[in-house]
PDB file of C-alpha atoms and ligand atoms in Angstrom:
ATOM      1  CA  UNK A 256     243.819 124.710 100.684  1.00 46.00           C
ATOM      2  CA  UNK A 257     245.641 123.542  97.388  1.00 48.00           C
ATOM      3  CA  UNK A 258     247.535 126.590  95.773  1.00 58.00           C
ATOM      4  CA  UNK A 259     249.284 126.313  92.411  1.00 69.00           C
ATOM      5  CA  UNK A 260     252.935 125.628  92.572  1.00 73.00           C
ATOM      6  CA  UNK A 261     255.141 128.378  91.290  1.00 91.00           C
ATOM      7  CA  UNK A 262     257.880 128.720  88.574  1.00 94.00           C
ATOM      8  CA  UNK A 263     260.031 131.812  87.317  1.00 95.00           C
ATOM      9  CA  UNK A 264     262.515 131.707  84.254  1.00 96.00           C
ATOM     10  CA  UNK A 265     263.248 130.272  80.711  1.00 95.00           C
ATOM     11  CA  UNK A 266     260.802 126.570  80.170  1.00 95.00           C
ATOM     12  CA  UNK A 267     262.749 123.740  79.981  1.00 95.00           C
ATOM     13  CA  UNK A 268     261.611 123.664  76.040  1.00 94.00           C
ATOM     14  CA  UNK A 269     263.348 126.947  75.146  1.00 95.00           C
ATOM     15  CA  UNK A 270     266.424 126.108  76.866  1.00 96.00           C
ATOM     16  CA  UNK A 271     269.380 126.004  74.010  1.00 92.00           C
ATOM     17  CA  UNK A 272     272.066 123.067  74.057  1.00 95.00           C
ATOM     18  CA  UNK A 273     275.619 123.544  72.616  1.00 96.00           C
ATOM     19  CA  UNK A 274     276.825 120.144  74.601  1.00 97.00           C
ATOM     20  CA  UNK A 275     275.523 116.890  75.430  1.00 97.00           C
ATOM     21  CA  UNK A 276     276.076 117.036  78.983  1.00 98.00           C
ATOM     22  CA  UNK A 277     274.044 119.282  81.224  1.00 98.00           C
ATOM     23  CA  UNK A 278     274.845 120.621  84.606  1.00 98.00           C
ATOM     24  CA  UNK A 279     272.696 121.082  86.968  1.00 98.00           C
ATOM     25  CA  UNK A 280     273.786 123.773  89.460  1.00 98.00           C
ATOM     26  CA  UNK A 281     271.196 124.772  92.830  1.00 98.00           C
ATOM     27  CA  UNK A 282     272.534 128.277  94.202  1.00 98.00           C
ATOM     28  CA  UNK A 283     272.390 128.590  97.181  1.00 98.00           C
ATOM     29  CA  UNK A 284     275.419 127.312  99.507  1.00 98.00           C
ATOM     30  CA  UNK A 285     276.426 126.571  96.151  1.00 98.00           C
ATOM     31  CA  UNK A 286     276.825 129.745  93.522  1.00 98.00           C
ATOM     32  CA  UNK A 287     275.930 131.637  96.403  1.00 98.00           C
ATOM     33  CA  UNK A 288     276.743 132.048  99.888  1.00 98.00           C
ATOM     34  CA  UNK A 289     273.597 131.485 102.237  1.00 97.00           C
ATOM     35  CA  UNK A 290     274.499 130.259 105.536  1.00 97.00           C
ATOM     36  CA  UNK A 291     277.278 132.179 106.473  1.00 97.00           C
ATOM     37  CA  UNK A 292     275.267 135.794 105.061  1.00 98.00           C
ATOM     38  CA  UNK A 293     272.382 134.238 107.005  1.00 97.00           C
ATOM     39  CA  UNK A 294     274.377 134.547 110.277  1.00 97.00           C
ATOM     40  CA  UNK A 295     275.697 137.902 109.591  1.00 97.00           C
ATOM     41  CA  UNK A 296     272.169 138.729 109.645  1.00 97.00           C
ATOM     42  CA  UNK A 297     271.181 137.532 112.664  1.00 97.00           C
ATOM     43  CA  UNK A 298     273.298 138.874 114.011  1.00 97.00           C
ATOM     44  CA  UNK A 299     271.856 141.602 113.328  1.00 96.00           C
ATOM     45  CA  UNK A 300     268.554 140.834 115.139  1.00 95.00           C
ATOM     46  CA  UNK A 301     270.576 139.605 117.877  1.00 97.00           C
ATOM     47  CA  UNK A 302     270.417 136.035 117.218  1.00 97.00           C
ATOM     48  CA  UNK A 303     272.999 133.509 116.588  1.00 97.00           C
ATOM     49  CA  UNK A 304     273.126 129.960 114.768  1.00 96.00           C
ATOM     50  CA  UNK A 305     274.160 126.833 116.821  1.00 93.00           C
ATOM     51  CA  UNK A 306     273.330 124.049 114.570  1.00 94.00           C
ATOM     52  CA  UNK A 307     272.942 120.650 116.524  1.00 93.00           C
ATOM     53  CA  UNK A 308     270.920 119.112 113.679  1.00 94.00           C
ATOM     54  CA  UNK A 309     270.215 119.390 109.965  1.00 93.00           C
ATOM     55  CA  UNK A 310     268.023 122.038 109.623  1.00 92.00           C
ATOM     56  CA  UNK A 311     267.636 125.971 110.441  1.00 92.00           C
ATOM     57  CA  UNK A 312     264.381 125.817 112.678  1.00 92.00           C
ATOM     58  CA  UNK A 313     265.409 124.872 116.474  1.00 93.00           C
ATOM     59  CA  UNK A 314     269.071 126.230 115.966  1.00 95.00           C
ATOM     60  CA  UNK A 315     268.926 129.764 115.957  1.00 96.00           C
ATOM     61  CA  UNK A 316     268.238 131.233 119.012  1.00 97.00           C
ATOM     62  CA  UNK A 317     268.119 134.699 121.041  1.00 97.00           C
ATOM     63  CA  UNK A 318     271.443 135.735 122.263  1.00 95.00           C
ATOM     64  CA  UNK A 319     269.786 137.546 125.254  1.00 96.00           C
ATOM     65  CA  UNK A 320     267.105 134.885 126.149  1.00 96.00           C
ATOM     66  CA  UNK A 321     268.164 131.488 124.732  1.00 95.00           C
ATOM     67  CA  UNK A 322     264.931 131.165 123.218  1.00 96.00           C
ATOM     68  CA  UNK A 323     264.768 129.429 119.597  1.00 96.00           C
ATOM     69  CA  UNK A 324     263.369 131.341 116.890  1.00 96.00           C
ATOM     70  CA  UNK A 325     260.230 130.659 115.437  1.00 96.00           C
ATOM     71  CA  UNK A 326     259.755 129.116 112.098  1.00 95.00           C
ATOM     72  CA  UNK A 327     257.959 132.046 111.393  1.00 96.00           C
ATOM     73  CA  UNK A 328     260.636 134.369 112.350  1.00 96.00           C
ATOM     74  CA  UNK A 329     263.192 132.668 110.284  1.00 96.00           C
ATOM     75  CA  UNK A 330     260.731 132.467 107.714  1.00 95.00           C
ATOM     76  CA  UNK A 331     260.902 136.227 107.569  1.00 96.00           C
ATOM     77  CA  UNK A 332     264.575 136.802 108.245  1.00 97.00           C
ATOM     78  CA  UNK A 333     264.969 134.473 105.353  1.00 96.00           C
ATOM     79  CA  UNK A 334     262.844 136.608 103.083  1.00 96.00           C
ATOM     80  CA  UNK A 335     264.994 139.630 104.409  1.00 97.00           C
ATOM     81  CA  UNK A 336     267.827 138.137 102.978  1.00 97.00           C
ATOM     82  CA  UNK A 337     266.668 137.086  99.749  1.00 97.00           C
ATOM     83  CA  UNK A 338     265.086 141.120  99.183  1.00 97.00           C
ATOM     84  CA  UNK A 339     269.034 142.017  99.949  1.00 98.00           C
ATOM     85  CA  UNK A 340     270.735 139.030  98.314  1.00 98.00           C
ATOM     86  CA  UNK A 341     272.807 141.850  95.912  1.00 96.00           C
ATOM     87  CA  UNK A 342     273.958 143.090  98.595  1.00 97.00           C
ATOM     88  CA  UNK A 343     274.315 140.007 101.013  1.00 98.00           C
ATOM     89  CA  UNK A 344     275.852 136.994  99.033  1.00 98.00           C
ATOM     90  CA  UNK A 345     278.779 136.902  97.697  1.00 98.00           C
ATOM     91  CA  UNK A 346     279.764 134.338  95.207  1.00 98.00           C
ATOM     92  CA  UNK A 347     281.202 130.573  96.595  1.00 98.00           C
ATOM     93  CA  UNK A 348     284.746 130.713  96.588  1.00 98.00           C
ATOM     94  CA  UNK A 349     285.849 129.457  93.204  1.00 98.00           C
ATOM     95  CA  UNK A 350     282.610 129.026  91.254  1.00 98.00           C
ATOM     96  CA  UNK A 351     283.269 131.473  88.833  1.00 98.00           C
ATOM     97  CA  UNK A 352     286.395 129.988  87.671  1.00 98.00           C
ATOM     98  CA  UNK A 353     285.078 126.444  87.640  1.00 98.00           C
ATOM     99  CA  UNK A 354     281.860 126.973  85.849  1.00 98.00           C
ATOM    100  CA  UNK A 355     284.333 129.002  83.053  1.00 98.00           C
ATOM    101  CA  UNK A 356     285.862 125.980  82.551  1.00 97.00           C
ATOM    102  CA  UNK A 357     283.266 123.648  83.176  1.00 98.00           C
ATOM    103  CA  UNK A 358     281.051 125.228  80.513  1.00 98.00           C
ATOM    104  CA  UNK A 359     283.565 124.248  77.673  1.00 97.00           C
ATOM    105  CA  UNK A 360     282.300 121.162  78.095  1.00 97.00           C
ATOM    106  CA  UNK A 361     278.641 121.311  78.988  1.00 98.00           C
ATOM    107  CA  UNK A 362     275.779 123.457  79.509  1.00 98.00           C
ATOM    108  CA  UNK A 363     274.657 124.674  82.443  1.00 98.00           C
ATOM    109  CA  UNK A 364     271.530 125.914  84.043  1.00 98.00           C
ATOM    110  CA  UNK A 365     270.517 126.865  87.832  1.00 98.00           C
ATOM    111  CA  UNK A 366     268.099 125.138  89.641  1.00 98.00           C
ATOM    112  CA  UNK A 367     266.907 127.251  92.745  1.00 98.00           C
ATOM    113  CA  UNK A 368     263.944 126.896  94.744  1.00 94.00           C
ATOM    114  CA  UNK A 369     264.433 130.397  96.106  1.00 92.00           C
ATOM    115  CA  UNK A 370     261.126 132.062  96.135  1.00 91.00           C
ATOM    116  CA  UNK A 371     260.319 132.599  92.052  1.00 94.00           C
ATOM    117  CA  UNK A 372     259.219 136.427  92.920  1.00 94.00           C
ATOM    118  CA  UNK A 373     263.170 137.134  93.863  1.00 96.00           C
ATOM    119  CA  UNK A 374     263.909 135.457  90.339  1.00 97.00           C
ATOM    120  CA  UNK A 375     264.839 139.325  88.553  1.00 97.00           C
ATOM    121  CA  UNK A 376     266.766 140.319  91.852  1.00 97.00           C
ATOM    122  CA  UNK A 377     268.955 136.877  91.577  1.00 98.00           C
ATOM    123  CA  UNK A 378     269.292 137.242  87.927  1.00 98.00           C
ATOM    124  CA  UNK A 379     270.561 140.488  87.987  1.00 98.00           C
ATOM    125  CA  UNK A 380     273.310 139.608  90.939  1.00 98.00           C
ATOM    126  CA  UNK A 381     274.193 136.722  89.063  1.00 98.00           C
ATOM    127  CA  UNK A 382     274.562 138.504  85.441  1.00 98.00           C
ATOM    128  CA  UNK A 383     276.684 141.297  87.469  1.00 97.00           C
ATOM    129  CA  UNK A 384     279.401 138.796  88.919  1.00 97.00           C
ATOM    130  CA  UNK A 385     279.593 136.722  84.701  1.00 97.00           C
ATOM    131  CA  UNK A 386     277.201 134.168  85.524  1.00 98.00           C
ATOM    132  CA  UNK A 387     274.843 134.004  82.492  1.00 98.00           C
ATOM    133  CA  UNK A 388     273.594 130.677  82.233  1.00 98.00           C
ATOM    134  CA  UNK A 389     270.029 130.614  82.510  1.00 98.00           C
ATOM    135  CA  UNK A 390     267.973 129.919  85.775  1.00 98.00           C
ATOM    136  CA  UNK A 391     264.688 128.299  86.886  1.00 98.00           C
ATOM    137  CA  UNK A 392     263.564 129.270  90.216  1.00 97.00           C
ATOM    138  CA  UNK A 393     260.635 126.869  91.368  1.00 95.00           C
ATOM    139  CA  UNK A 394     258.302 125.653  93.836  1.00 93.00           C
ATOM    140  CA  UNK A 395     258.375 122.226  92.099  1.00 94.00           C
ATOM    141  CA  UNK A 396     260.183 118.928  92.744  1.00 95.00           C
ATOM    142  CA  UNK A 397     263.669 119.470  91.699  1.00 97.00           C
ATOM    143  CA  UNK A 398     263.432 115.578  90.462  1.00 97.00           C
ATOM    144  CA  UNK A 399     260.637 116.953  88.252  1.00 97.00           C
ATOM    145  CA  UNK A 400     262.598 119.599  86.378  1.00 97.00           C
ATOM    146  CA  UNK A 401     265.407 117.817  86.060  1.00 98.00           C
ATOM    147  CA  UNK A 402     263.647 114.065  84.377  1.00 98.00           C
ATOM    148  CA  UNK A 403     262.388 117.204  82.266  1.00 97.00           C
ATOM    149  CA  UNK A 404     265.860 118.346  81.544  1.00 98.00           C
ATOM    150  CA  UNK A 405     267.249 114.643  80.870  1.00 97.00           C
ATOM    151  CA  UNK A 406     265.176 114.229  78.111  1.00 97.00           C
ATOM    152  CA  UNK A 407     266.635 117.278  76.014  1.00 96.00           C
ATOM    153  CA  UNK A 408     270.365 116.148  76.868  1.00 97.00           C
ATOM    154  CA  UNK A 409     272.047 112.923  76.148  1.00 95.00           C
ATOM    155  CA  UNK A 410     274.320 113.370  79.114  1.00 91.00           C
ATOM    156  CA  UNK A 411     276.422 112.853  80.917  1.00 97.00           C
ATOM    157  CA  UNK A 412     274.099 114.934  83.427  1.00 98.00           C
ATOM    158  CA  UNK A 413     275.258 116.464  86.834  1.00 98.00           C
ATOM    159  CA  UNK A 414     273.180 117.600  89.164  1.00 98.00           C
ATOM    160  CA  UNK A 415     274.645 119.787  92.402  1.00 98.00           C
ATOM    161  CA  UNK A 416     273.039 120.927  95.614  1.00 98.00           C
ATOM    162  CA  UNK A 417     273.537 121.212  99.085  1.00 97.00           C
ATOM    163  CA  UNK A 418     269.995 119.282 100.467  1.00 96.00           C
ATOM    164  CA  UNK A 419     269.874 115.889 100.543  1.00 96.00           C
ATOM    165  CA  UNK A 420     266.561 115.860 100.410  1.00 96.00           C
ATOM    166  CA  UNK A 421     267.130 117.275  97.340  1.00 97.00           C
ATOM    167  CA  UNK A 422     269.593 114.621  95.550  1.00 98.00           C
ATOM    168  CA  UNK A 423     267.199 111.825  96.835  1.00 97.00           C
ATOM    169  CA  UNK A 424     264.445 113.188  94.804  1.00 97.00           C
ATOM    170  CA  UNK A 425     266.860 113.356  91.754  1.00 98.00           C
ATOM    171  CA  UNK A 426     268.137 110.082  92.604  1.00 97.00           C
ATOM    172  CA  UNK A 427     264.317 108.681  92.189  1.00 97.00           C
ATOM    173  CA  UNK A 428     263.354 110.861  89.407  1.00 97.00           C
ATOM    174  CA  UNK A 429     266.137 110.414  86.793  1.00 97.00           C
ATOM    175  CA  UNK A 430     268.411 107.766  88.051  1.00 96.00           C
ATOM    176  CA  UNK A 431     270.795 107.997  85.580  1.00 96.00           C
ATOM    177  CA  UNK A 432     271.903 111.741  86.465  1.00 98.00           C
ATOM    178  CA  UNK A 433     275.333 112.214  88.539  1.00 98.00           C
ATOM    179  CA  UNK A 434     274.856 113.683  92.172  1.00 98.00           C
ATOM    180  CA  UNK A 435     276.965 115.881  93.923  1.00 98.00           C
ATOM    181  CA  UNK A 436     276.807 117.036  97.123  1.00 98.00           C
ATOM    182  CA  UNK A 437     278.348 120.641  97.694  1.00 98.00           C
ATOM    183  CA  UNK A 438     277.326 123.340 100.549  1.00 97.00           C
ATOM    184  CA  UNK A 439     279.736 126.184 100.796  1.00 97.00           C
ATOM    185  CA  UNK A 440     279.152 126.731 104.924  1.00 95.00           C
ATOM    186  CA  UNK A 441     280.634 124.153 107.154  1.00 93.00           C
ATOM    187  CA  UNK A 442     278.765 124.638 110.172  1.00 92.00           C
ATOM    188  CA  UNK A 443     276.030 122.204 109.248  1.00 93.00           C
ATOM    189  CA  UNK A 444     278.174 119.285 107.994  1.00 90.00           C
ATOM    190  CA  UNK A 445     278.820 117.219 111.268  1.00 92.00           C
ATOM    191  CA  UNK A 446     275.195 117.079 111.182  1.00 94.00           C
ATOM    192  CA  UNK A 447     274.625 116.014 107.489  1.00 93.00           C
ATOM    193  CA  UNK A 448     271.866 113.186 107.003  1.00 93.00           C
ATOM    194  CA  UNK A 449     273.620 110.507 104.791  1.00 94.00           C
ATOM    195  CA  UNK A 450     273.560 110.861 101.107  1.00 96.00           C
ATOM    196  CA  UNK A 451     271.709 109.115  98.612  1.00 95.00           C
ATOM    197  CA  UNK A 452     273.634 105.663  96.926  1.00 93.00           C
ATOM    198  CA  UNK A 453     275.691 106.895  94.362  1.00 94.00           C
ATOM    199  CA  UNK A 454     276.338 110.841  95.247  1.00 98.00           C
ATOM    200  CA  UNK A 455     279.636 112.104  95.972  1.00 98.00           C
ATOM    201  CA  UNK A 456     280.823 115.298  98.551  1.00 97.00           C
ATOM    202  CA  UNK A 457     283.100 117.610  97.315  1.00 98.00           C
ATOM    203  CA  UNK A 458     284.242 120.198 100.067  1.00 96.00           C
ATOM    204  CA  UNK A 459     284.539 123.147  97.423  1.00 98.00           C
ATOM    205  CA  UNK A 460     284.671 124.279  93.924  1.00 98.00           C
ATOM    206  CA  UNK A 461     288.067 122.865  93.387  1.00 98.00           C
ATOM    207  CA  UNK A 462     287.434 119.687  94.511  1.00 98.00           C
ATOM    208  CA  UNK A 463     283.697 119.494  92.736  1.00 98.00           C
ATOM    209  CA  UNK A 464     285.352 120.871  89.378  1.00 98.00           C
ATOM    210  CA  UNK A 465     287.795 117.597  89.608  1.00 98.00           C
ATOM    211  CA  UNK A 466     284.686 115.383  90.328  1.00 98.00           C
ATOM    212  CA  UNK A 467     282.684 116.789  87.713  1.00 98.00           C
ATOM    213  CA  UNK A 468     285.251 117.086  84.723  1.00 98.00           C
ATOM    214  CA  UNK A 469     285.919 113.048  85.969  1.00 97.00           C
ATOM    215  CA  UNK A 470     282.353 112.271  85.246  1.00 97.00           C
ATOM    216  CA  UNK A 471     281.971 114.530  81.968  1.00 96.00           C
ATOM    217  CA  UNK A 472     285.255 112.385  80.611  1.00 91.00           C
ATOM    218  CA  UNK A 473     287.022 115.942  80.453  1.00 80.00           C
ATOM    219  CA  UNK A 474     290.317 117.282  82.635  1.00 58.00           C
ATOM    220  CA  UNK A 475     287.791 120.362  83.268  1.00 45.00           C
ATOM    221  CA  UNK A 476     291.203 122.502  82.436  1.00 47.00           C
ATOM    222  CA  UNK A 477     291.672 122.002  78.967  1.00 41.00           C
TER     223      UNK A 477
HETATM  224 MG1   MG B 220     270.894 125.211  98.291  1.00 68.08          MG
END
């Protein structure tokens, strides 16, 4: 059964431009802490997370029993912590500061594809800790939104997330745009699938605010 993709937050067509360049920021395990809230919350339903590969499913299991979780059960744990994300995720260490700086240079808008019914929830935890910038939450391709969002900026675009599902998609739908791989946790990095040609890893904010400013042709300080 086909069901209609879903997007919350400004169209690409009203977004404003005071810079050329554009970055692209996902949020979580990037503006926002995901993994390491997610395991505070298992904890709470006695689980823990052991990752041995690149994904959630198969890794968190039952402290009494061993047993794996469903996909179903995370499924719902994850939707626990999305209703609580004002409460639950903090800010990455260092992104505040960064994007202040950053955004003397370019423009900046979120990417997420959190659920787009939690858009008003994230919004509001994101316009409580300074972060303005303007968000699209989607079910779609992030490739898609973002060979939408190359043709309003000249560039030098930058696009950030922690998937690397997700940079390959960028990589194939708008070549041209910089790719950065950041994710805030570290438990999951020994088992990272390699990155598409071309991206870079930064290990945190300070280190992807050096990258970045690099690529826009800025100190990122100044
Ligand atoms: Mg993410």
């Amino acid at each position: 059964m086909s069901r209609e993709t879903v997007t919350a937050g400004p169209p690409v067509a009203s977004l404003g431009s005071a810079h050329d360049a554009l970055l692209i920021l996902d949020v979580d395990e990037v503006i926002l802490e995901f993994i390491g809230p997610f395991r505070r919350l298992l904890a709470e339903y006695g689980a823990h997370l052991s990752p041995e590969s690149f994904r959630l499913t198969g890794n968190v299991r039952s402290l009494s029993t061993g047993a794996a979780l469903t996909g179903h059960e995370l499924d719902g744990i994850t939707a626990k912590l999305f209703e609580e994300q004002d409460q639950r995720q903090p800010l990455v260490a260092g992104v505040a500061e960064a994007l202040a700086r950053l955004s003397g240079a370019a423009d900046i808008v979120f990417l997420t594809a959190m659920t787009p019914s939690f858009y008003p929830l994230r919004r509001g935890l994101l316009d409580r800790n300074g972060l303005h910038f303007p968000m699209i939450a989607t079910e779609r391709s992030k490739g898609a939104v973002v060979a939408e969002l190359a043709e309003r900026w000249a560039g030098p675009l930058v696009f950030a997330d922690d998937l690397p599902p997700n940079l390959e998609t960028v990589r194939r739908s708008a070549p041209d745009v910089h790719l950065l791989h950041l994710m805030a946790d570290e438990a999951f990095r020994p088992h990272l699938p390699p990155l598409p040609a071309g991206a870079v890893s930064a290990a945190d904010w300070p280190e992807a605010e050096a990258i970045i400013a690099g690529w826009l042709g800025c100190d990122g300080r100044g």
